[in-house]
PDB file of C-alpha atoms in Angstrom:
ATOM      1  CA  UNK J  92      53.554 102.028 112.288  1.00 62.00           C
ATOM      2  CA  UNK J  93      57.062 103.007 111.574  1.00 64.00           C
ATOM      3  CA  UNK J  94      58.712 104.502 108.448  1.00 63.00           C
ATOM      4  CA  UNK J  95      57.871 102.988 105.248  1.00 68.00           C
ATOM      5  CA  UNK J  96      54.600 101.683 106.502  1.00 68.00           C
ATOM      6  CA  UNK J  97      56.387  98.762 108.326  1.00 71.00           C
ATOM      7  CA  UNK J  98      54.397  97.676 111.447  1.00 79.00           C
ATOM      8  CA  UNK J  99      56.435  97.163 114.731  1.00 72.00           C
ATOM      9  CA  UNK J 100      55.936  93.648 114.821  1.00 74.00           C
ATOM     10  CA  UNK J 101      57.144  93.031 111.190  1.00 72.00           C
ATOM     11  CA  UNK J 102      60.324  95.086 111.934  1.00 63.00           C
ATOM     12  CA  UNK J 103      60.856  92.630 114.914  1.00 66.00           C
ATOM     13  CA  UNK J 104      60.196  89.801 112.888  1.00 63.00           C
ATOM     14  CA  UNK J 105      62.537  90.872 110.318  1.00 64.00           C
ATOM     15  CA  UNK J 106      65.265  91.694 112.490  1.00 61.00           C
ATOM     16  CA  UNK J 107      64.907  88.456 114.201  1.00 68.00           C
ATOM     17  CA  UNK J 108      64.942  86.490 111.178  1.00 60.00           C
ATOM     18  CA  UNK J 109      68.159  88.426 109.935  1.00 64.00           C
ATOM     19  CA  UNK J 110      69.715  87.468 113.226  1.00 56.00           C
ATOM     20  CA  UNK J 111      68.896  83.970 112.901  1.00 58.00           C
ATOM     21  CA  UNK J 112      70.490  83.430 109.419  1.00 58.00           C
ATOM     22  CA  UNK J 113      73.735  85.201 110.427  1.00 61.00           C
ATOM     23  CA  UNK J 114      73.872  82.629 113.636  1.00 47.00           C
ATOM     24  CA  UNK J 115      73.242  79.803 111.186  1.00 60.00           C
ATOM     25  CA  UNK J 116      75.674  81.074 108.786  1.00 51.00           C
ATOM     26  CA  UNK J 117      78.373  81.580 111.305  1.00 55.00           C
ATOM     27  CA  UNK J 118      77.680  78.028 112.731  1.00 52.00           C
ATOM     28  CA  UNK J 119      78.223  76.749 108.874  1.00 55.00           C
ATOM     29  CA  UNK J 120      81.573  78.388 108.934  1.00 60.00           C
ATOM     30  CA  UNK J 121      82.595  77.238 112.366  1.00 88.00           C
ATOM     31  CA  UNK J 122      81.410  73.718 112.678  1.00 95.00           C
ATOM     32  CA  UNK J 123      82.419  70.638 110.821  1.00 95.00           C
ATOM     33  CA  UNK J 124      79.003  69.311 109.092  1.00 93.00           C
ATOM     34  CA  UNK J 125      79.924  65.639 109.650  1.00 95.00           C
ATOM     35  CA  UNK J 126      81.079  65.410 113.299  1.00 96.00           C
ATOM     36  CA  UNK J 127      79.428  68.859 114.604  1.00 95.00           C
ATOM     37  CA  UNK J 128      82.812  69.760 116.098  1.00 97.00           C
ATOM     38  CA  UNK J 129      84.725  73.065 115.275  1.00 97.00           C
ATOM     39  CA  UNK J 130      86.851  73.364 112.177  1.00 97.00           C
ATOM     40  CA  UNK J 131      90.391  74.100 112.553  1.00 96.00           C
ATOM     41  CA  UNK J 132      90.055  77.980 111.936  1.00 95.00           C
ATOM     42  CA  UNK J 133      87.490  78.548 114.429  1.00 96.00           C
ATOM     43  CA  UNK J 134      89.138  76.026 116.886  1.00 97.00           C
ATOM     44  CA  UNK J 135      92.496  78.336 116.466  1.00 97.00           C
ATOM     45  CA  UNK J 136      90.433  81.518 117.111  1.00 95.00           C
ATOM     46  CA  UNK J 137      88.971  80.364 120.091  1.00 95.00           C
ATOM     47  CA  UNK J 138      91.913  78.567 121.596  1.00 96.00           C
ATOM     48  CA  UNK J 139      94.104  81.775 120.993  1.00 96.00           C
ATOM     49  CA  UNK J 140      91.214  84.072 122.952  1.00 94.00           C
ATOM     50  CA  UNK J 141      91.161  81.284 125.846  1.00 94.00           C
ATOM     51  CA  UNK J 142      95.220  81.356 125.744  1.00 93.00           C
ATOM     52  CA  UNK J 143      95.548  84.982 126.068  1.00 93.00           C
ATOM     53  CA  UNK J 144      93.291  84.813 129.057  1.00 91.00           C
ATOM     54  CA  UNK J 145      95.233  82.066 130.852  1.00 93.00           C
ATOM     55  CA  UNK J 146      98.297  84.035 130.374  1.00 93.00           C
ATOM     56  CA  UNK J 147      96.751  86.741 132.376  1.00 93.00           C
ATOM     57  CA  UNK J 148      95.271  84.503 135.074  1.00 93.00           C
ATOM     58  CA  UNK J 149      98.416  82.265 134.721  1.00 93.00           C
ATOM     59  CA  UNK J 150      96.472  79.152 134.116  1.00 93.00           C
ATOM     60  CA  UNK J 151      97.017  76.155 132.103  1.00 94.00           C
ATOM     61  CA  UNK J 152      95.898  74.107 129.295  1.00 95.00           C
ATOM     62  CA  UNK J 153      96.433  70.690 128.181  1.00 96.00           C
ATOM     63  CA  UNK J 154      96.175  69.823 124.453  1.00 96.00           C
ATOM     64  CA  UNK J 155      95.973  66.383 122.860  1.00 97.00           C
ATOM     65  CA  UNK J 156      95.994  65.215 119.321  1.00 97.00           C
ATOM     66  CA  UNK J 157      93.699  62.296 118.504  1.00 98.00           C
ATOM     67  CA  UNK J 158      93.969  60.101 115.410  1.00 97.00           C
ATOM     68  CA  UNK J 159      91.610  57.232 114.435  1.00 98.00           C
ATOM     69  CA  UNK J 160      93.536  54.052 114.036  1.00 97.00           C
ATOM     70  CA  UNK J 161      93.632  52.560 110.539  1.00 96.00           C
ATOM     71  CA  UNK J 162      90.765  54.943 109.099  1.00 97.00           C
ATOM     72  CA  UNK J 163      91.668  54.257 105.410  1.00 96.00           C
ATOM     73  CA  UNK J 164      91.371  50.726 105.813  1.00 96.00           C
ATOM     74  CA  UNK J 165      87.856  51.423 107.266  1.00 96.00           C
ATOM     75  CA  UNK J 166      86.996  53.659 104.072  1.00 95.00           C
ATOM     76  CA  UNK J 167      88.548  50.929 101.808  1.00 95.00           C
ATOM     77  CA  UNK J 168      87.079  47.851 103.298  1.00 94.00           C
ATOM     78  CA  UNK J 169      83.653  49.039 104.812  1.00 95.00           C
ATOM     79  CA  UNK J 170      83.012  51.940 102.287  1.00 94.00           C
ATOM     80  CA  UNK J 171      82.995  55.635 102.638  1.00 94.00           C
ATOM     81  CA  UNK J 172      79.478  56.007 104.014  1.00 94.00           C
ATOM     82  CA  UNK J 173      80.708  53.761 106.971  1.00 96.00           C
ATOM     83  CA  UNK J 174      83.755  55.949 107.314  1.00 96.00           C
ATOM     84  CA  UNK J 175      81.499  59.042 107.563  1.00 96.00           C
ATOM     85  CA  UNK J 176      79.427  57.499 110.211  1.00 96.00           C
ATOM     86  CA  UNK J 177      82.746  56.633 112.192  1.00 97.00           C
ATOM     87  CA  UNK J 178      83.767  60.155 111.844  1.00 98.00           C
ATOM     88  CA  UNK J 179      80.212  61.554 113.166  1.00 97.00           C
ATOM     89  CA  UNK J 180      80.061  59.133 115.996  1.00 97.00           C
ATOM     90  CA  UNK J 181      83.562  60.030 117.188  1.00 98.00           C
ATOM     91  CA  UNK J 182      82.636  63.673 117.201  1.00 97.00           C
ATOM     92  CA  UNK J 183      79.633  63.115 119.016  1.00 97.00           C
ATOM     93  CA  UNK J 184      81.809  61.039 121.382  1.00 97.00           C
ATOM     94  CA  UNK J 185      84.312  63.670 121.900  1.00 97.00           C
ATOM     95  CA  UNK J 186      81.417  66.225 122.522  1.00 95.00           C
ATOM     96  CA  UNK J 187      79.678  64.355 125.108  1.00 95.00           C
ATOM     97  CA  UNK J 188      82.884  63.053 126.835  1.00 94.00           C
ATOM     98  CA  UNK J 189      84.420  66.136 127.547  1.00 94.00           C
ATOM     99  CA  UNK J 190      83.373  69.342 129.755  1.00 94.00           C
ATOM    100  CA  UNK J 191      81.466  72.124 128.078  1.00 92.00           C
ATOM    101  CA  UNK J 192      84.349  74.653 128.715  1.00 94.00           C
ATOM    102  CA  UNK J 193      86.847  72.174 126.852  1.00 96.00           C
ATOM    103  CA  UNK J 194      87.352  72.618 122.816  1.00 97.00           C
ATOM    104  CA  UNK J 195      87.296  70.063 120.245  1.00 97.00           C
ATOM    105  CA  UNK J 196      87.982  70.316 116.830  1.00 97.00           C
ATOM    106  CA  UNK J 197      88.217  68.026 113.676  1.00 97.00           C
ATOM    107  CA  UNK J 198      91.805  69.093 112.628  1.00 97.00           C
ATOM    108  CA  UNK J 199      91.395  67.489 109.184  1.00 92.00           C
ATOM    109  CA  UNK J 200      90.650  63.914 107.876  1.00 94.00           C
ATOM    110  CA  UNK J 201      90.559  61.446 110.987  1.00 97.00           C
ATOM    111  CA  UNK J 202      92.636  63.725 112.982  1.00 97.00           C
ATOM    112  CA  UNK J 203      91.197  65.820 115.949  1.00 98.00           C
ATOM    113  CA  UNK J 204      92.200  68.112 118.360  1.00 98.00           C
ATOM    114  CA  UNK J 205      91.243  68.481 122.013  1.00 97.00           C
ATOM    115  CA  UNK J 206      92.012  71.252 124.592  1.00 97.00           C
ATOM    116  CA  UNK J 207      91.271  70.932 128.043  1.00 96.00           C
ATOM    117  CA  UNK J 208      91.624  74.077 130.188  1.00 95.00           C
ATOM    118  CA  UNK J 209      92.882  74.187 133.801  1.00 93.00           C
ATOM    119  CA  UNK J 210      93.890  70.602 133.384  1.00 92.00           C
ATOM    120  CA  UNK J 211      97.498  69.303 134.328  1.00 92.00           C
ATOM    121  CA  UNK J 212      99.383  67.078 131.990  1.00 93.00           C
ATOM    122  CA  UNK J 213      98.411  63.699 133.978  1.00 95.00           C
ATOM    123  CA  UNK J 214      94.819  64.701 134.166  1.00 95.00           C
ATOM    124  CA  UNK J 215      94.890  64.977 130.450  1.00 96.00           C
ATOM    125  CA  UNK J 216      96.746  61.777 129.801  1.00 96.00           C
ATOM    126  CA  UNK J 217      94.017  59.975 132.136  1.00 96.00           C
ATOM    127  CA  UNK J 218      91.300  61.783 130.141  1.00 95.00           C
ATOM    128  CA  UNK J 219      92.697  60.470 126.879  1.00 96.00           C
ATOM    129  CA  UNK J 220      93.361  57.037 128.081  1.00 97.00           C
ATOM    130  CA  UNK J 221      89.605  56.687 129.392  1.00 96.00           C
ATOM    131  CA  UNK J 222      88.451  57.987 126.286  1.00 97.00           C
ATOM    132  CA  UNK J 223      90.430  55.398 124.239  1.00 97.00           C
ATOM    133  CA  UNK J 224      89.072  52.666 126.409  1.00 97.00           C
ATOM    134  CA  UNK J 225      85.311  53.853 126.175  1.00 97.00           C
ATOM    135  CA  UNK J 226      85.395  54.435 122.441  1.00 97.00           C
ATOM    136  CA  UNK J 227      86.978  51.119 121.608  1.00 97.00           C
ATOM    137  CA  UNK J 228      84.435  49.594 123.821  1.00 97.00           C
ATOM    138  CA  UNK J 229      81.539  50.979 121.466  1.00 96.00           C
ATOM    139  CA  UNK J 230      80.202  48.665 118.773  1.00 96.00           C
ATOM    140  CA  UNK J 231      79.419  50.062 115.593  1.00 95.00           C
ATOM    141  CA  UNK J 232      77.825  48.881 112.494  1.00 94.00           C
ATOM    142  CA  UNK J 233      78.454  48.807 108.667  1.00 92.00           C
ATOM    143  CA  UNK J 234      76.041  49.219 105.803  1.00 89.00           C
ATOM    144  CA  UNK J 235      75.211  45.368 106.075  1.00 90.00           C
ATOM    145  CA  UNK J 236      74.635  45.452 109.742  1.00 91.00           C
ATOM    146  CA  UNK J 237      77.869  43.822 110.538  1.00 93.00           C
ATOM    147  CA  UNK J 238      79.536  45.016 113.846  1.00 96.00           C
ATOM    148  CA  UNK J 239      82.988  46.355 114.207  1.00 96.00           C
ATOM    149  CA  UNK J 240      85.011  48.523 116.700  1.00 96.00           C
ATOM    150  CA  UNK J 241      87.218  51.272 116.112  1.00 97.00           C
ATOM    151  CA  UNK J 242      90.159  52.411 118.093  1.00 97.00           C
ATOM    152  CA  UNK J 243      92.103  55.872 118.141  1.00 97.00           C
ATOM    153  CA  UNK J 244      95.478  56.925 119.358  1.00 97.00           C
ATOM    154  CA  UNK J 245      96.165  60.126 121.238  1.00 95.00           C
ATOM    155  CA  UNK J 246      98.834  61.980 122.867  1.00 89.00           C
TER     156      UNK J 246
END
């Protein structure tokens, strides 16, 4: 028994619960709930930390800005819930298409940023071009089950 009549197992459980809550709160502050990607502030913080490391090691990073094409029209014609599903799908697509050491972020609205570390510009261009092709090949469905495709631009 510890101070105030608390058993060791209870103390461990309380500390574990508190740590889990903090981790969950941090995740909520750093991640966009719709896409699961980093929010802008968390991205910038992580990017700056990695950039400082790259300066020391003389490494390189390539960055691309991505924008879903005609997203306003998707919202207007197919509805905001469908637009939300498009955003969520795109976030999952980015997360699954890039390496775990790369950073993906929802910059705002339908704009996203990716940072690929130790990748030259030509490689990054190929990564973005492949992603554009792969995402455009996906068939999404609106609220009525009707199929549609979405494309994005990046550079």
